[in-house]
Short mmCIF file of N, CA and C in Angstrom, two decimals:
data_model
loop_
_atom_site.label_atom_id
_atom_site.label_comp_id
_atom_site.label_asym_id
_atom_site.label_seq_id
_atom_site.Cartn_x
_atom_site.Cartn_y
_atom_site.Cartn_z
N THR A 1259 -52.54 -77.75 -28.23
CA THR A 1259 -51.36 -77.88 -29.04
C THR A 1259 -50.65 -76.54 -29.08
N GLY A 1260 -49.32 -76.58 -28.92
CA GLY A 1260 -48.56 -75.35 -28.93
C GLY A 1260 -47.14 -75.60 -29.38
N ILE A 1261 -46.35 -74.57 -29.34
CA ILE A 1261 -44.94 -74.63 -29.73
C ILE A 1261 -44.09 -74.84 -28.48
N SER A 1262 -43.12 -75.73 -28.57
CA SER A 1262 -42.18 -75.98 -27.47
C SER A 1262 -40.76 -75.77 -27.97
N LEU A 1263 -39.96 -75.08 -27.19
CA LEU A 1263 -38.56 -74.82 -27.52
C LEU A 1263 -37.70 -75.66 -26.58
N ALA A 1264 -36.93 -76.58 -27.13
CA ALA A 1264 -36.14 -77.52 -26.32
C ALA A 1264 -34.75 -76.97 -26.02
N ASN A 1265 -34.14 -77.51 -24.96
CA ASN A 1265 -32.74 -77.22 -24.60
C ASN A 1265 -32.47 -75.75 -24.34
N PHE A 1266 -33.42 -75.05 -23.72
CA PHE A 1266 -33.19 -73.65 -23.42
C PHE A 1266 -31.99 -73.53 -22.50
N GLY A 1267 -31.09 -72.64 -22.83
CA GLY A 1267 -29.84 -72.49 -22.08
C GLY A 1267 -28.64 -72.96 -22.88
N LYS A 1268 -28.87 -73.69 -23.94
CA LYS A 1268 -27.78 -74.08 -24.84
C LYS A 1268 -27.50 -72.91 -25.78
N LYS A 1269 -26.34 -72.94 -26.40
CA LYS A 1269 -25.91 -71.81 -27.23
C LYS A 1269 -26.85 -71.50 -28.39
N ASN A 1270 -27.50 -72.49 -28.97
CA ASN A 1270 -28.35 -72.22 -30.13
C ASN A 1270 -29.82 -72.06 -29.76
N SER A 1271 -30.13 -72.09 -28.47
CA SER A 1271 -31.51 -71.97 -28.03
C SER A 1271 -31.58 -70.81 -27.04
N ASN A 1272 -31.70 -69.60 -27.55
CA ASN A 1272 -31.59 -68.44 -26.69
C ASN A 1272 -32.81 -67.54 -26.78
N ASP A 1273 -32.70 -66.39 -26.16
CA ASP A 1273 -33.85 -65.50 -26.09
C ASP A 1273 -34.25 -64.93 -27.46
N LEU A 1274 -33.31 -64.76 -28.38
CA LEU A 1274 -33.68 -64.28 -29.71
C LEU A 1274 -34.57 -65.29 -30.43
N LEU A 1275 -34.22 -66.55 -30.31
CA LEU A 1275 -35.04 -67.60 -30.90
C LEU A 1275 -36.41 -67.63 -30.22
N MET A 1276 -36.39 -67.50 -28.91
CA MET A 1276 -37.65 -67.50 -28.16
C MET A 1276 -38.55 -66.36 -28.61
N LEU A 1277 -37.99 -65.19 -28.77
CA LEU A 1277 -38.79 -64.04 -29.19
C LEU A 1277 -39.32 -64.20 -30.61
N SER A 1278 -38.55 -64.84 -31.47
CA SER A 1278 -38.97 -64.96 -32.87
C SER A 1278 -40.06 -66.01 -33.08
N CYS A 1279 -40.07 -67.07 -32.25
CA CYS A 1279 -41.07 -68.11 -32.47
C CYS A 1279 -42.19 -68.12 -31.42
N GLU A 1280 -42.06 -67.30 -30.37
CA GLU A 1280 -43.07 -67.17 -29.33
C GLU A 1280 -43.62 -68.53 -28.86
N PRO A 1281 -42.76 -69.35 -28.26
CA PRO A 1281 -43.22 -70.69 -27.85
C PRO A 1281 -44.16 -70.62 -26.65
N ASP A 1282 -44.98 -71.66 -26.52
CA ASP A 1282 -45.85 -71.79 -25.36
C ASP A 1282 -45.09 -72.39 -24.19
N PHE A 1283 -44.09 -73.20 -24.51
CA PHE A 1283 -43.27 -73.89 -23.50
C PHE A 1283 -41.81 -73.84 -23.92
N ILE A 1284 -40.92 -73.82 -22.93
CA ILE A 1284 -39.52 -74.12 -23.19
C ILE A 1284 -39.10 -75.23 -22.24
N ARG A 1285 -38.19 -76.05 -22.69
CA ARG A 1285 -37.67 -77.14 -21.84
C ARG A 1285 -36.26 -76.75 -21.42
N LEU A 1286 -36.07 -76.69 -20.12
CA LEU A 1286 -34.78 -76.29 -19.56
C LEU A 1286 -33.73 -77.35 -19.84
N ASN A 1287 -32.59 -76.92 -20.29
CA ASN A 1287 -31.48 -77.82 -20.60
C ASN A 1287 -31.07 -78.62 -19.37
N ARG A 1288 -30.90 -79.90 -19.51
CA ARG A 1288 -30.52 -80.80 -18.42
C ARG A 1288 -29.17 -80.42 -17.80
N GLU A 1289 -28.25 -79.97 -18.61
CA GLU A 1289 -26.92 -79.59 -18.09
C GLU A 1289 -27.03 -78.48 -17.04
N LEU A 1290 -27.93 -77.54 -17.25
CA LEU A 1290 -28.11 -76.46 -16.28
C LEU A 1290 -28.61 -77.02 -14.95
N LEU A 1291 -29.55 -77.94 -15.01
CA LEU A 1291 -30.06 -78.54 -13.79
C LEU A 1291 -28.96 -79.29 -13.05
N ASP A 1292 -28.17 -80.06 -13.77
CA ASP A 1292 -27.07 -80.79 -13.14
C ASP A 1292 -26.09 -79.85 -12.45
N LYS A 1293 -25.71 -78.78 -13.12
CA LYS A 1293 -24.76 -77.82 -12.55
C LYS A 1293 -25.36 -77.08 -11.36
N SER A 1294 -26.66 -76.88 -11.38
CA SER A 1294 -27.29 -76.11 -10.31
C SER A 1294 -27.26 -76.84 -8.97
N LYS A 1295 -27.05 -78.14 -8.99
CA LYS A 1295 -27.01 -78.91 -7.74
C LYS A 1295 -25.83 -78.49 -6.87
N ASN A 1296 -24.75 -78.02 -7.49
CA ASN A 1296 -23.54 -77.67 -6.75
C ASN A 1296 -23.10 -76.22 -6.89
N GLU A 1297 -23.72 -75.48 -7.78
CA GLU A 1297 -23.25 -74.13 -8.05
C GLU A 1297 -24.37 -73.12 -7.87
N ASN A 1298 -24.23 -72.26 -6.86
CA ASN A 1298 -25.25 -71.26 -6.57
C ASN A 1298 -25.44 -70.27 -7.70
N GLU A 1299 -24.38 -69.94 -8.42
CA GLU A 1299 -24.49 -68.99 -9.53
C GLU A 1299 -25.40 -69.55 -10.63
N VAL A 1300 -25.32 -70.86 -10.85
CA VAL A 1300 -26.17 -71.49 -11.86
C VAL A 1300 -27.62 -71.45 -11.39
N LYS A 1301 -27.86 -71.68 -10.09
CA LYS A 1301 -29.22 -71.59 -9.55
C LYS A 1301 -29.78 -70.19 -9.78
N LYS A 1302 -28.96 -69.17 -9.53
CA LYS A 1302 -29.41 -67.79 -9.75
C LYS A 1302 -29.74 -67.57 -11.23
N SER A 1303 -28.92 -68.12 -12.11
CA SER A 1303 -29.16 -67.98 -13.54
C SER A 1303 -30.48 -68.63 -13.94
N ILE A 1304 -30.73 -69.81 -13.41
CA ILE A 1304 -31.99 -70.50 -13.73
C ILE A 1304 -33.17 -69.69 -13.22
N LYS A 1305 -33.07 -69.16 -12.01
CA LYS A 1305 -34.16 -68.34 -11.47
C LYS A 1305 -34.40 -67.12 -12.36
N ASN A 1306 -33.34 -66.53 -12.89
CA ASN A 1306 -33.49 -65.40 -13.81
C ASN A 1306 -34.13 -65.83 -15.13
N ILE A 1307 -33.76 -67.00 -15.62
CA ILE A 1307 -34.39 -67.53 -16.83
C ILE A 1307 -35.88 -67.72 -16.59
N VAL A 1308 -36.23 -68.28 -15.43
CA VAL A 1308 -37.65 -68.52 -15.10
C VAL A 1308 -38.41 -67.19 -15.09
N LYS A 1309 -37.85 -66.18 -14.45
CA LYS A 1309 -38.51 -64.87 -14.40
C LYS A 1309 -38.71 -64.31 -15.81
N TYR A 1310 -37.65 -64.39 -16.61
CA TYR A 1310 -37.73 -63.87 -17.98
C TYR A 1310 -38.78 -64.61 -18.80
N VAL A 1311 -38.74 -65.92 -18.74
CA VAL A 1311 -39.67 -66.73 -19.53
C VAL A 1311 -41.12 -66.42 -19.15
N LYS A 1312 -41.37 -66.25 -17.87
CA LYS A 1312 -42.73 -65.95 -17.43
C LYS A 1312 -43.20 -64.58 -17.91
N THR A 1313 -42.28 -63.63 -18.11
CA THR A 1313 -42.69 -62.33 -18.66
C THR A 1313 -43.11 -62.45 -20.11
N GLN A 1314 -42.70 -63.53 -20.75
CA GLN A 1314 -43.04 -63.77 -22.16
C GLN A 1314 -44.28 -64.65 -22.30
N ASN A 1315 -45.00 -64.88 -21.17
CA ASN A 1315 -46.19 -65.75 -21.16
C ASN A 1315 -45.88 -67.15 -21.68
N THR A 1316 -44.74 -67.66 -21.28
CA THR A 1316 -44.28 -68.99 -21.68
C THR A 1316 -44.07 -69.81 -20.42
N GLU A 1317 -44.40 -71.08 -20.48
CA GLU A 1317 -44.18 -72.00 -19.36
C GLU A 1317 -42.82 -72.66 -19.53
N ILE A 1318 -42.19 -72.99 -18.42
CA ILE A 1318 -40.89 -73.65 -18.47
C ILE A 1318 -41.03 -75.07 -17.91
N ILE A 1319 -40.41 -76.03 -18.58
CA ILE A 1319 -40.49 -77.44 -18.21
C ILE A 1319 -39.09 -77.93 -17.84
N GLY A 1320 -38.98 -78.56 -16.69
CA GLY A 1320 -37.74 -79.23 -16.32
C GLY A 1320 -37.69 -80.56 -17.05
N ASP A 1321 -36.63 -80.79 -17.77
CA ASP A 1321 -36.53 -81.96 -18.64
C ASP A 1321 -35.60 -83.02 -18.04
N PHE A 1322 -35.88 -84.27 -18.32
CA PHE A 1322 -35.05 -85.42 -17.92
C PHE A 1322 -34.97 -85.56 -16.39
N ILE A 1323 -36.07 -85.35 -15.69
CA ILE A 1323 -36.09 -85.46 -14.24
C ILE A 1323 -36.04 -86.93 -13.86
N GLU A 1324 -35.09 -87.27 -12.99
CA GLU A 1324 -34.87 -88.67 -12.62
C GLU A 1324 -35.08 -88.96 -11.13
N SER A 1325 -35.26 -87.91 -10.31
CA SER A 1325 -35.38 -88.16 -8.87
C SER A 1325 -36.29 -87.11 -8.21
N GLU A 1326 -36.75 -87.45 -7.02
CA GLU A 1326 -37.56 -86.51 -6.24
C GLU A 1326 -36.73 -85.28 -5.87
N GLU A 1327 -35.44 -85.48 -5.62
CA GLU A 1327 -34.53 -84.37 -5.30
C GLU A 1327 -34.51 -83.34 -6.43
N GLU A 1328 -34.43 -83.82 -7.67
CA GLU A 1328 -34.42 -82.92 -8.81
C GLU A 1328 -35.76 -82.19 -8.95
N LEU A 1329 -36.84 -82.89 -8.72
CA LEU A 1329 -38.16 -82.28 -8.80
C LEU A 1329 -38.30 -81.16 -7.76
N LYS A 1330 -37.84 -81.42 -6.54
CA LYS A 1330 -37.90 -80.41 -5.48
C LYS A 1330 -37.03 -79.21 -5.82
N LEU A 1331 -35.88 -79.46 -6.42
CA LEU A 1331 -34.99 -78.37 -6.83
C LEU A 1331 -35.69 -77.48 -7.85
N LEU A 1332 -36.37 -78.08 -8.80
CA LEU A 1332 -37.11 -77.31 -9.80
C LEU A 1332 -38.17 -76.44 -9.12
N GLU A 1333 -38.91 -77.05 -8.20
CA GLU A 1333 -39.97 -76.32 -7.51
C GLU A 1333 -39.41 -75.11 -6.76
N LYS A 1334 -38.25 -75.28 -6.13
CA LYS A 1334 -37.62 -74.17 -5.41
C LYS A 1334 -37.24 -73.03 -6.34
N MET A 1335 -36.96 -73.36 -7.60
CA MET A 1335 -36.57 -72.35 -8.57
C MET A 1335 -37.76 -71.78 -9.33
N GLY A 1336 -38.97 -72.22 -8.99
CA GLY A 1336 -40.17 -71.67 -9.62
C GLY A 1336 -40.62 -72.41 -10.86
N ILE A 1337 -40.12 -73.62 -11.06
CA ILE A 1337 -40.52 -74.43 -12.22
C ILE A 1337 -41.52 -75.48 -11.76
N ASN A 1338 -42.74 -75.40 -12.30
CA ASN A 1338 -43.82 -76.27 -11.84
C ASN A 1338 -44.17 -77.40 -12.80
N LEU A 1339 -43.53 -77.44 -13.94
CA LEU A 1339 -43.77 -78.51 -14.91
C LEU A 1339 -42.49 -79.31 -15.11
N ALA A 1340 -42.63 -80.62 -15.21
CA ALA A 1340 -41.45 -81.47 -15.37
C ALA A 1340 -41.82 -82.73 -16.13
N GLN A 1341 -40.80 -83.33 -16.74
CA GLN A 1341 -40.96 -84.62 -17.40
C GLN A 1341 -39.68 -85.40 -17.26
N GLY A 1342 -39.79 -86.72 -17.31
CA GLY A 1342 -38.61 -87.54 -17.20
C GLY A 1342 -38.90 -88.91 -16.63
N PHE A 1343 -37.86 -89.70 -16.47
CA PHE A 1343 -37.98 -91.09 -16.00
C PHE A 1343 -38.55 -91.18 -14.60
N TYR A 1344 -38.38 -90.16 -13.78
CA TYR A 1344 -38.90 -90.18 -12.42
C TYR A 1344 -40.39 -90.47 -12.40
N PHE A 1345 -41.13 -89.99 -13.38
CA PHE A 1345 -42.57 -90.15 -13.42
C PHE A 1345 -43.01 -91.49 -13.97
N LYS A 1346 -42.10 -92.24 -14.53
CA LYS A 1346 -42.43 -93.56 -15.07
C LYS A 1346 -42.34 -94.63 -14.01
N LYS A 1347 -41.59 -94.35 -12.93
CA LYS A 1347 -41.37 -95.34 -11.87
C LYS A 1347 -42.65 -95.73 -11.18
#
């Protein structure tokens, strides 16, 4: 059992909150994943978030995964945990 911080990347879920509650997991905001499919700058931002989160001994979870394509995208960005409808199929 641990602490999870949801919607990381949204305006109210930032690094200050992360530092204050020291979560075991954060769940990456779905909007960031959607934008990363077409925007290289967003991919770079996600990779930087992953690096930062790992320095805090926190795991990052890709949230609302619906396809194998999305799962592979997460893996390329260094995210090894995921949840979503894709796994229910």
